[in-house]
Amino acid sequence: MNTKETDVLIVGAGPTGLTLALELAVQGISFRIIDREPQRSDKSRALGIQPRTLELLNRHGDVRNFIARGNLSSGTTFYLNGKRAADVDISGLAKDTAFPLMLIISQVETELYLDECLAKYGFAVERGMEAKSIVQDSEGVTTTISNQGGVEETVRAKYVVGADGAHSTVRKAATGLTFQGAAYPQDFILCDASIRNAKIPWNRFSLCMGKGSLAVFPLKDGTCRVVVSRVQESNADVDPTLDVFQDMFNQLHPDASELYNPTWITQFHLHHRSVNSYRDRRLFVAGDAAHIHSPAGAQGMNTGIQDSVNLGWKLAKVVRGERPDSLLDSYDRERRPIGQNLLETSDKMFTWGCSTNPFFVAFRNLIFTWVLPWFVSSENRRANIYKFISELGISYKDSSAVGSAPGHSGPLVGGDRVPDRKVQSAGSERYFLELLTPDSYHLVLLSGVGDKAAAKETMLEAQSKFEGSNADGAKVHMVFSEKANAANLPGYTDIGNRLHEDFGCSGPSYVYVRPDAYVEHIGPLSELKELSKWLQKCHSKP
């Protein structure tokens, strides 16, 4: 049996695996992506795409074309015992992004979009291919894969990534990885159907609590998804019918409309589990292979996608020999705390929303009647919650792979997300993150504002000094304050100086940005030598 070689083998071609394939493709790393299913499912599981995920996907093509296929949600309406309790409006809460709203869209459409992006890079999923055995050694990983006809081949890869779900073959092949957790006791039923004479707002999704709970997600073209958590005394062994959903809809939602023409009705249970490490030497896990949890907050698929964005460029750097293997340890250090925090937070949200304990339900409904309207009445409270839900607040500032130079006192530090604002060049406006392509590092030179602003010559001198030792091949972008003479500037002007304000850089500063659009290092322009020291340390072999 011939052995075929590749740098990275990706097992599993859902949103997590496809995103990793995109990140490796844009970096020019050889890979194969396989999936044991001969064709994609036509059933949608996850629905919500958060703003941070939209930002990251936009790095591989205009995500606005994808957004047009779905339904943007500007908030949530809560109902208690069939009465409206509170409306949470998220419009205007996320100010530093081009994509401030959550997208409600079928996972079928999400995977189709990712397939299309991958095809632009000249790659495709190898379907009907299953990983039968995975054995790693100090030099690489040998995987035996088989097609549906039973024909086997051997793949030799430097690294193997398991994006193959809760029953991950890759995770099971690793030594020492545990997947601790349990199942939730609730019985759930789901229905995708058309809706007639709809009274529900199409730019909101509804969360209804009472005796049982119900969620309604408006989709495209007059269809919706209804998810029901049934109470303990209901007959969980009886297959759900459309009438069951209609009855719960009528009971818990005051604006219930008629459901008809269901395209999918199913019953399921939910689990909450997490792995004890995202890496075992040359094997990695991501997405549901590393963490599964309740759908509260629409975080799961987004977290898997962002696992892959974090891992992809690091694999590329190590495969090319540009960074030491220890960089890959930062994948676990940065992403596992995010997954663990998500599991704990969504578990609390889920317990409050879907508990079957009658005493707790009665207490919750009483408390929510008074507390919920008060809580959501504050824009600051809504903004803090939405910063978590939108995933715009994710930070890796505790990672050893990021840092800040002496003298930096701004609100954003190494490990924080790069904010997005409009900049201008030659009379044309664009969003700043559009400059930060996923194929490389980026050095952003900020002039500062007012009397502290650096002159063009100072900025050009800093660029020249950096390019003399640009080991990462980083692209350099100069951003000047709005009051600068734009006609004579080589870079961009900061419209409203909002980017300077977000970074907290009133004086001349630099921001070194990773390929995943997070800050690796930040400091005053006068301390640019600290960046050189940082990069020397990052590139040194242990």
Coordinates of C-alpha atoms in Angstrom, one line a residue:
M1 CA 0.0 0.0 0.0
N2 CA 1.5 3.3 -1.1
T3 CA 2.0 6.1 1.5
K4 CA 0.9 9.6 0.5
E5 CA 2.4 12.5 2.4
T6 CA 0.9 15.9 3.4
D7 CA 1.6 18.5 6.0
V8 CA -1.8 18.3 7.8
L9 CA -4.7 15.8 7.7
I10 CA -8.0 17.2 8.7
V11 CA -10.6 14.6 9.8
G12 CA -14.1 16.0 9.6
A13 CA -15.5 18.5 7.2
G14 CA -18.2 20.4 9.1
P15 CA -17.8 24.1 9.8
T16 CA -14.8 23.5 12.1
G17 CA -12.8 21.4 9.6
L18 CA -13.7 23.5 6.6
T19 CA -12.5 26.7 8.4
L20 CA -9.2 25.0 9.2
A21 CA -8.9 24.0 5.6
L22 CA -9.4 27.7 4.6
E23 CA -6.7 28.9 7.1
L24 CA -4.2 26.4 5.8
A25 CA -5.1 27.0 2.1
V26 CA -4.5 30.7 2.4
Q27 CA -1.1 30.0 4.1
G28 CA 0.0 27.7 1.3
I29 CA 0.3 24.6 3.5
S30 CA -0.4 21.2 2.0
F31 CA -3.3 19.4 3.6
R32 CA -6.1 16.9 3.0
I33 CA -9.6 17.2 4.5
I34 CA -11.7 14.0 4.6
D35 CA -15.2 13.2 5.8
R36 CA -16.7 9.7 6.1
E37 CA -20.2 10.9 5.0
P38 CA -20.6 10.6 1.2
Q39 CA -22.6 13.8 1.0
R40 CA -23.5 16.7 3.2
S41 CA -26.6 16.5 5.4
D42 CA -29.6 18.5 4.2
K43 CA -30.6 19.0 7.9
S44 CA -29.5 22.1 9.8
R45 CA -28.2 21.8 13.3
A46 CA -26.6 25.1 14.3
L47 CA -28.2 28.3 13.2
G48 CA -26.5 31.4 14.7
I49 CA -23.4 33.0 13.3
Q50 CA -22.0 35.6 15.7
P51 CA -20.4 39.0 14.7
R52 CA -16.8 37.9 15.5
T53 CA -17.2 34.8 13.3
L54 CA -18.5 37.0 10.5
E55 CA -15.4 39.2 10.8
L56 CA -13.1 36.2 10.6
L57 CA -14.9 34.6 7.7
N58 CA -14.8 37.9 5.8
R59 CA -11.1 37.4 5.6
H60 CA -11.7 34.6 2.9
G61 CA -14.2 36.6 0.8
D62 CA -17.0 39.0 1.0
V63 CA -19.2 37.6 3.8
R64 CA -22.0 40.0 2.9
N65 CA -23.0 37.5 0.1
F66 CA -23.4 34.9 2.8
I67 CA -25.4 37.2 5.1
A68 CA -27.8 37.8 2.2
R69 CA -28.8 34.2 2.4
G70 CA -29.9 34.4 6.0
N71 CA -31.8 36.6 8.4
L72 CA -30.1 39.2 10.6
S73 CA -31.4 39.2 14.2
S74 CA -31.4 42.5 16.1
G75 CA -32.4 41.0 19.4
T76 CA -34.5 38.6 21.5
T77 CA -38.0 38.8 22.9
F78 CA -38.7 37.0 26.2
Y79 CA -42.1 35.6 27.1
L80 CA -43.2 34.2 30.5
N81 CA -46.3 32.2 30.8
G82 CA -47.6 33.4 27.5
K83 CA -47.0 37.1 28.2
R84 CA -44.3 39.3 26.8
A85 CA -41.8 40.0 29.6
A86 CA -38.9 41.9 28.0
D87 CA -37.4 42.8 24.6
V88 CA -33.6 42.9 24.2
D89 CA -32.5 45.2 21.4
I90 CA -28.9 44.7 20.4
S91 CA -28.9 47.3 17.6
G92 CA -26.1 49.7 18.1
L93 CA -24.4 47.8 20.9
A94 CA -21.4 46.7 18.9
K95 CA -19.9 49.9 17.5
D96 CA -16.4 48.7 16.4
T97 CA -17.4 46.2 13.8
A98 CA -18.7 46.0 10.3
F99 CA -21.0 43.2 11.3
P100 CA -22.9 44.2 14.5
L101 CA -25.8 41.7 14.3
M102 CA -26.1 37.9 14.7
L103 CA -26.9 36.0 11.5
I104 CA -29.6 33.3 11.7
I105 CA -29.0 30.9 8.9
S106 CA -29.1 27.2 8.3
Q107 CA -25.9 25.2 8.9
V108 CA -26.5 23.7 5.4
E109 CA -26.0 27.2 4.0
T110 CA -23.0 27.8 6.2
E111 CA -21.2 24.7 5.0
L112 CA -22.1 25.5 1.4
Y113 CA -20.5 29.0 1.8
L114 CA -17.4 27.5 3.3
D115 CA -17.2 24.9 0.5
E116 CA -17.4 27.8 -2.0
C117 CA -14.6 29.7 -0.3
L118 CA -12.4 26.5 -0.2
A119 CA -13.1 26.0 -3.9
K120 CA -11.7 29.5 -4.7
Y121 CA -8.4 28.3 -3.2
G122 CA -8.5 25.2 -5.4
F123 CA -9.4 22.6 -2.7
A124 CA -12.4 20.3 -1.9
V125 CA -13.4 17.8 0.7
E126 CA -12.7 14.2 0.1
R127 CA -16.0 12.5 0.9
G128 CA -16.7 9.0 1.8
M129 CA -13.3 8.7 3.4
E130 CA -13.0 7.4 6.9
A131 CA -10.0 7.3 9.2
K132 CA -9.6 3.7 10.4
S133 CA -6.4 4.0 12.4
I134 CA -4.2 6.9 13.6
V135 CA -0.7 6.3 15.0
Q136 CA 1.7 9.1 15.9
D137 CA 5.4 9.0 16.5
S138 CA 8.0 11.7 17.1
E139 CA 8.3 12.6 13.4
G140 CA 4.7 12.5 12.3
V141 CA 1.3 10.7 12.1
T142 CA 0.4 7.6 10.0
T143 CA -3.3 7.4 9.3
T144 CA -5.0 4.6 7.4
I145 CA -8.1 5.8 5.6
S146 CA -10.7 3.9 3.7
N147 CA -13.3 4.7 1.1
Q148 CA -16.8 3.3 1.0
G149 CA -15.6 0.4 -1.2
G150 CA -13.2 -0.7 1.4
V151 CA -10.1 0.4 -0.5
E152 CA -7.5 1.6 2.0
E153 CA -4.6 4.0 1.7
T154 CA -2.0 5.3 4.1
V155 CA -1.4 9.0 4.7
R156 CA 1.7 10.3 6.4
A157 CA 1.2 13.8 7.9
K158 CA 3.1 16.1 10.2
Y159 CA 0.0 16.8 12.1
V160 CA -3.6 15.5 12.3
V161 CA -6.5 17.6 13.5
G162 CA -9.8 16.0 14.6
A163 CA -12.8 18.1 13.7
D164 CA -14.9 15.0 13.6
G165 CA -17.4 15.7 16.3
A166 CA -18.4 14.4 19.7
H167 CA -17.4 10.8 18.9
S168 CA -14.0 11.9 17.4
T169 CA -11.8 9.2 16.1
V170 CA -8.8 11.5 16.5
R171 CA -9.5 12.2 20.1
K172 CA -9.9 8.5 20.8
A173 CA -6.5 7.8 19.1
A174 CA -4.8 10.2 21.4
T175 CA -3.3 9.1 24.7
G176 CA -4.4 10.9 27.9
L177 CA -7.3 12.9 26.4
T178 CA -10.4 12.6 28.5
F179 CA -13.9 13.9 27.5
Q180 CA -15.6 14.5 30.8
G181 CA -19.2 15.6 31.2
A182 CA -22.8 14.3 31.2
A183 CA -26.1 14.5 29.4
Y184 CA -28.8 17.0 30.3
P185 CA -32.0 15.3 31.6
Q186 CA -34.3 17.3 29.4
D187 CA -36.0 15.9 26.3
F188 CA -35.9 18.2 23.3
I189 CA -37.9 18.2 20.1
L190 CA -37.2 20.3 17.0
C191 CA -39.2 21.4 14.0
D192 CA -38.4 23.3 10.9
A193 CA -41.6 24.5 9.2
S194 CA -43.3 27.2 7.3
I195 CA -45.4 29.7 9.2
R196 CA -48.7 31.2 8.1
N197 CA -50.1 34.6 9.2
A198 CA -46.9 35.3 11.1
K199 CA -47.3 37.9 13.9
I200 CA -43.9 37.4 15.4
P201 CA -41.2 40.0 14.5
W202 CA -38.9 38.6 11.8
N203 CA -35.9 40.5 13.1
R204 CA -36.1 38.9 16.6
F205 CA -36.0 35.4 17.9
S206 CA -38.3 34.4 20.8
L207 CA -37.5 32.6 24.0
C208 CA -40.6 31.5 25.9
M209 CA -40.7 30.1 29.4
G210 CA -43.5 28.6 31.4
K211 CA -44.4 25.0 31.9
G212 CA -41.7 23.9 29.5
S213 CA -39.8 26.2 27.3
L214 CA -39.9 27.1 23.6
A215 CA -37.6 29.0 21.2
V216 CA -38.6 30.3 17.8
F217 CA -36.0 31.3 15.2
P218 CA -37.3 33.1 12.1
L219 CA -35.4 31.9 9.0
K220 CA -35.4 32.9 5.4
D221 CA -38.4 32.8 3.1
G222 CA -41.2 32.5 5.7
T223 CA -39.9 29.5 7.5
C224 CA -38.8 29.1 11.2
R225 CA -37.3 26.7 13.6
V226 CA -39.2 25.8 16.8
V227 CA -37.3 24.0 19.6
V228 CA -39.2 22.7 22.6
S229 CA -38.0 21.5 26.0
R230 CA -40.7 19.2 27.2
V231 CA -41.6 18.8 30.9
Q232 CA -40.7 15.7 32.8
E233 CA -44.3 14.2 32.9
S234 CA -44.6 14.4 29.1
N235 CA -44.3 11.1 27.2
A236 CA -40.7 11.3 25.9
D237 CA -41.1 8.0 24.1
V238 CA -43.8 9.3 21.7
D239 CA -42.5 10.6 18.4
P240 CA -43.3 14.4 18.1
T241 CA -45.8 15.6 15.6
L242 CA -46.5 19.1 14.2
D243 CA -49.5 19.3 16.6
V244 CA -47.2 19.0 19.6
F245 CA -45.2 22.0 18.4
Q246 CA -48.4 24.0 17.6
D247 CA -49.8 23.3 21.1
M248 CA -46.7 24.5 22.8
F249 CA -46.5 27.5 20.5
N250 CA -50.1 28.4 21.4
Q251 CA -49.5 27.9 25.1
L252 CA -46.2 29.9 25.5
H253 CA -46.3 32.6 22.8
P254 CA -49.0 35.2 22.7
D255 CA -48.4 35.9 19.0
A256 CA -48.4 32.2 18.0
S257 CA -49.0 31.7 14.3
E258 CA -49.9 28.6 12.3
L259 CA -47.1 26.1 11.6
Y260 CA -47.4 24.0 8.4
N261 CA -45.4 22.0 5.9
P262 CA -42.7 20.8 8.3
T263 CA -39.4 19.8 6.6
W264 CA -37.8 18.3 9.6
I265 CA -39.1 17.0 13.0
T266 CA -36.7 15.3 15.3
Q267 CA -36.1 14.5 19.0
F268 CA -32.8 14.8 20.8
H269 CA -30.9 15.1 24.0
L270 CA -28.0 17.5 24.8
H271 CA -24.7 16.9 26.5
H272 CA -22.0 19.1 28.1
R273 CA -18.5 17.8 27.9
S274 CA -15.0 19.1 27.4
V275 CA -11.6 17.6 26.7
N276 CA -8.7 18.0 29.2
S277 CA -6.3 19.2 26.5
Y278 CA -6.7 20.3 22.9
R279 CA -3.3 18.8 21.9
D280 CA -1.6 15.5 22.3
R281 CA 1.8 15.9 20.6
R282 CA 1.0 15.8 16.9
L283 CA -2.8 15.3 17.3
F284 CA -5.2 18.2 17.9
V285 CA -8.9 18.4 18.5
A286 CA -11.3 21.3 17.7
G287 CA -15.0 22.1 17.7
D288 CA -17.3 19.4 19.0
A289 CA -14.3 17.0 19.2
A290 CA -13.0 19.2 22.0
H291 CA -16.2 20.7 23.6
I292 CA -19.9 20.1 23.4
H293 CA -22.5 22.1 25.4
S294 CA -26.0 23.5 25.4
P295 CA -27.1 25.7 22.5
A296 CA -27.8 28.6 24.9
G297 CA -26.3 31.8 23.4
A298 CA -25.7 30.2 20.0
Q299 CA -22.0 29.7 20.7
G300 CA -21.0 26.2 19.8
M301 CA -20.4 26.3 16.0
N302 CA -18.8 29.7 16.3
T303 CA -16.4 28.4 19.0
G304 CA -15.4 25.5 16.7
I305 CA -14.8 27.9 13.8
Q306 CA -12.7 30.1 16.0
D307 CA -10.7 27.1 17.3
S308 CA -9.6 26.5 13.7
V309 CA -8.8 30.2 13.0
N310 CA -6.5 30.1 16.1
L311 CA -4.8 26.8 15.1
G312 CA -4.5 27.3 11.4
W313 CA -1.8 30.0 11.2
K314 CA 0.1 28.4 14.0
L315 CA 0.4 25.1 12.2
A316 CA 1.5 27.0 9.1
K317 CA 4.3 28.9 11.0
V318 CA 5.6 25.7 12.6
V319 CA 5.4 23.6 9.4
R320 CA 7.4 26.2 7.5
G321 CA 10.0 26.3 10.3
E322 CA 9.3 30.0 11.1
R323 CA 8.3 29.4 14.7
P324 CA 9.2 26.6 17.2
D325 CA 6.9 23.8 17.9
S326 CA 6.1 25.3 21.3
L327 CA 3.9 27.8 19.5
L328 CA 1.4 25.0 19.0
D329 CA 1.0 24.7 22.8
S330 CA -0.6 28.2 22.8
Y331 CA -3.5 26.7 20.9
D332 CA -4.6 24.8 24.0
R333 CA -3.6 27.6 26.4
E334 CA -5.7 30.1 24.4
R335 CA -8.7 28.2 23.3
R336 CA -9.4 25.7 26.1
P337 CA -10.2 28.5 28.6
I338 CA -12.6 29.9 26.1
G339 CA -14.3 26.6 25.6
Q340 CA -14.4 26.0 29.4
N341 CA -15.9 29.4 30.1
L342 CA -18.4 28.9 27.4
L343 CA -19.4 25.5 28.8
E344 CA -19.9 26.9 32.3
T345 CA -21.8 30.0 31.2
S346 CA -24.1 28.2 28.7
D347 CA -24.8 25.6 31.4
K348 CA -26.0 28.3 33.7
M349 CA -28.1 30.0 31.0
F350 CA -29.5 26.6 30.0
T351 CA -30.4 25.7 33.6
W352 CA -32.3 29.0 34.1
G353 CA -34.1 28.6 30.8
C354 CA -34.9 24.9 30.6
S355 CA -35.0 23.5 34.1
T356 CA -37.7 20.9 34.6
N357 CA -37.8 21.3 38.4
P358 CA -41.3 22.7 39.1
F359 CA -40.2 24.6 42.2
F360 CA -37.3 26.2 40.4
V361 CA -39.5 27.0 37.4
A362 CA -42.0 28.7 39.6
F363 CA -39.3 30.7 41.3
R364 CA -37.6 31.6 38.0
N365 CA -40.8 32.8 36.4
L366 CA -41.6 35.0 39.4
I367 CA -38.1 36.5 39.6
F368 CA -37.9 37.0 35.8
T369 CA -41.2 38.9 35.8
W370 CA -39.5 41.7 37.8
V371 CA -35.8 41.4 37.2
L372 CA -35.7 40.8 33.4
P373 CA -37.3 44.1 32.4
W374 CA -35.1 46.0 34.8
F375 CA -31.9 44.2 33.6
V376 CA -32.4 44.8 29.9
S377 CA -33.5 48.4 30.4
S378 CA -29.8 49.4 30.7
E379 CA -27.8 49.8 27.5
N380 CA -24.6 49.2 29.4
R381 CA -25.9 45.9 30.8
R382 CA -27.1 44.8 27.4
A383 CA -23.8 45.8 25.9
N384 CA -21.8 43.7 28.4
I385 CA -23.9 40.6 27.8
Y386 CA -23.7 41.1 24.1
K387 CA -20.0 41.4 24.2
F388 CA -19.9 37.9 25.4
I389 CA -22.6 36.5 23.1
S390 CA -21.2 38.2 20.0
E391 CA -17.7 36.8 20.8
L392 CA -16.3 40.2 20.1
G393 CA -15.0 40.2 23.7
I394 CA -12.8 37.1 23.3
S395 CA -9.3 37.8 24.5
Y396 CA -6.0 35.8 24.8
K397 CA -4.3 38.4 27.0
D398 CA -3.3 35.8 29.6
S399 CA -1.4 33.8 26.9
S400 CA 2.4 33.8 27.0
A401 CA 2.3 34.1 23.2
V402 CA 1.3 37.8 23.4
G403 CA 2.7 40.9 25.1
S404 CA 2.8 44.7 25.5
A405 CA 5.7 47.1 25.5
P406 CA 6.7 49.2 28.5
G407 CA 4.8 52.5 28.4
H408 CA 1.6 51.2 26.9
S409 CA -1.4 52.1 29.0
G410 CA -4.3 51.8 26.5
P411 CA -7.4 49.6 27.1
L412 CA -6.3 47.1 24.5
V413 CA -3.3 44.9 25.2
G414 CA -1.6 41.9 23.6
G415 CA -4.1 39.1 23.0
D416 CA -7.1 41.4 22.5
R417 CA -9.2 41.5 19.3
V418 CA -8.4 44.2 16.8
P419 CA -11.3 46.6 16.6
D420 CA -12.8 47.5 13.2
R421 CA -13.4 51.1 12.1
K422 CA -13.5 52.9 8.8
V423 CA -10.3 54.3 7.4
Q424 CA -9.8 56.4 4.2
S425 CA -7.3 56.5 1.4
A426 CA -7.4 58.5 -1.8
G427 CA -10.9 59.5 -1.0
S428 CA -12.1 55.9 -0.7
E429 CA -13.4 54.4 2.6
R430 CA -13.1 50.9 3.8
Y431 CA -13.1 48.9 7.0
F432 CA -9.8 48.5 8.7
L433 CA -10.0 44.8 9.1
E434 CA -10.2 44.4 5.4
L435 CA -6.5 45.4 5.3
L436 CA -5.6 42.5 7.7
T437 CA -5.4 39.5 5.3
P438 CA -5.2 36.0 6.9
D439 CA -2.0 35.1 5.0
S440 CA 0.4 37.1 7.1
Y441 CA 1.2 39.1 10.1
H442 CA 0.6 42.9 10.0
L443 CA 2.4 45.8 11.6
V444 CA 0.1 48.8 12.1
L445 CA 1.8 52.1 12.7
L446 CA -0.6 54.7 14.4
S447 CA 0.5 58.3 14.1
G448 CA -1.3 59.5 17.3
V449 CA -3.6 62.5 17.4
G450 CA -3.4 66.2 18.1
D451 CA -0.1 67.7 19.2
K452 CA 1.3 64.3 19.9
A453 CA 0.9 63.0 16.4
A454 CA 4.0 61.8 14.6
A455 CA 5.0 63.3 11.2
K456 CA 5.0 61.3 8.0
E457 CA 8.8 61.2 8.1
T458 CA 8.8 59.7 11.6
M459 CA 6.4 57.0 10.5
L460 CA 8.4 56.2 7.3
E461 CA 11.6 55.9 9.4
A462 CA 9.8 53.4 11.8
Q463 CA 8.6 51.4 8.8
S464 CA 12.2 51.3 7.4
K465 CA 13.7 50.2 10.7
F466 CA 11.2 47.4 11.1
E467 CA 11.5 46.1 7.5
G468 CA 15.2 45.6 8.1
S469 CA 14.4 42.7 10.5
N470 CA 10.9 41.6 9.3
A471 CA 11.3 37.9 10.0
D472 CA 7.6 37.2 9.7
G473 CA 7.2 38.9 6.4
A474 CA 4.6 41.2 8.0
K475 CA 2.7 43.7 5.9
V476 CA 3.0 47.3 7.2
H477 CA 0.1 49.7 7.3
M478 CA 0.3 53.4 8.4
V479 CA -2.7 55.0 9.9
F480 CA -2.7 58.8 10.4
S481 CA -5.0 60.9 12.4
E482 CA -8.0 62.5 10.7
K483 CA -6.6 66.0 10.8
A484 CA -3.4 65.0 8.9
N485 CA -3.0 66.2 5.3
A486 CA -4.3 63.1 3.6
A487 CA -3.2 64.2 0.2
N488 CA 0.4 63.7 1.1
L489 CA 0.2 60.6 3.2
P490 CA 1.3 57.1 2.1
G491 CA -1.2 55.2 4.2
Y492 CA -4.7 55.7 5.6
T493 CA -6.5 58.3 7.7
D494 CA -8.5 57.3 10.7
I495 CA -12.0 58.6 10.2
G496 CA -13.1 60.3 13.4
N497 CA -9.9 59.0 15.0
R498 CA -12.0 56.1 16.4
L499 CA -9.3 53.5 15.8
H500 CA -6.8 55.5 17.8
E501 CA -9.4 55.8 20.5
D502 CA -10.2 52.1 20.6
F503 CA -6.6 51.2 20.9
G504 CA -6.0 53.9 23.5
C505 CA -3.1 55.3 21.4
S506 CA -3.3 59.1 21.6
G507 CA 0.5 59.2 20.9
P508 CA 2.5 57.5 18.1
S509 CA 2.1 53.7 18.6
Y510 CA 2.6 50.3 16.9
V511 CA 0.3 47.3 16.9
Y512 CA 1.6 43.9 15.7
V513 CA -1.3 41.8 14.6
R514 CA -1.5 38.1 14.2
P515 CA -3.0 36.4 11.1
D516 CA -6.1 35.7 13.2
A517 CA -6.7 39.5 13.8
Y518 CA -5.7 39.5 17.4
V519 CA -3.0 41.7 18.8
E520 CA 0.3 39.9 19.4
H521 CA 2.3 43.0 20.7
I522 CA 1.5 46.6 21.2
G523 CA 3.4 49.7 22.5
P524 CA 4.5 53.3 21.9
L525 CA 6.3 53.9 18.6
S526 CA 9.3 55.0 20.6
E527 CA 9.5 51.4 22.0
L528 CA 9.5 49.7 18.6
K529 CA 12.8 48.0 19.6
E530 CA 10.8 46.0 22.1
L531 CA 8.9 44.4 19.2
S532 CA 12.2 43.4 17.7
K533 CA 13.2 41.8 21.0
W534 CA 9.9 40.1 21.2
L535 CA 10.2 38.6 17.7
Q536 CA 13.7 37.4 18.4
K537 CA 12.4 35.5 21.4
C538 CA 9.5 34.1 19.4
H539 CA 11.7 32.8 16.6
S540 CA 14.3 31.3 18.8
K541 CA 14.4 27.5 19.2
P542 CA 14.2 26.1 22.7

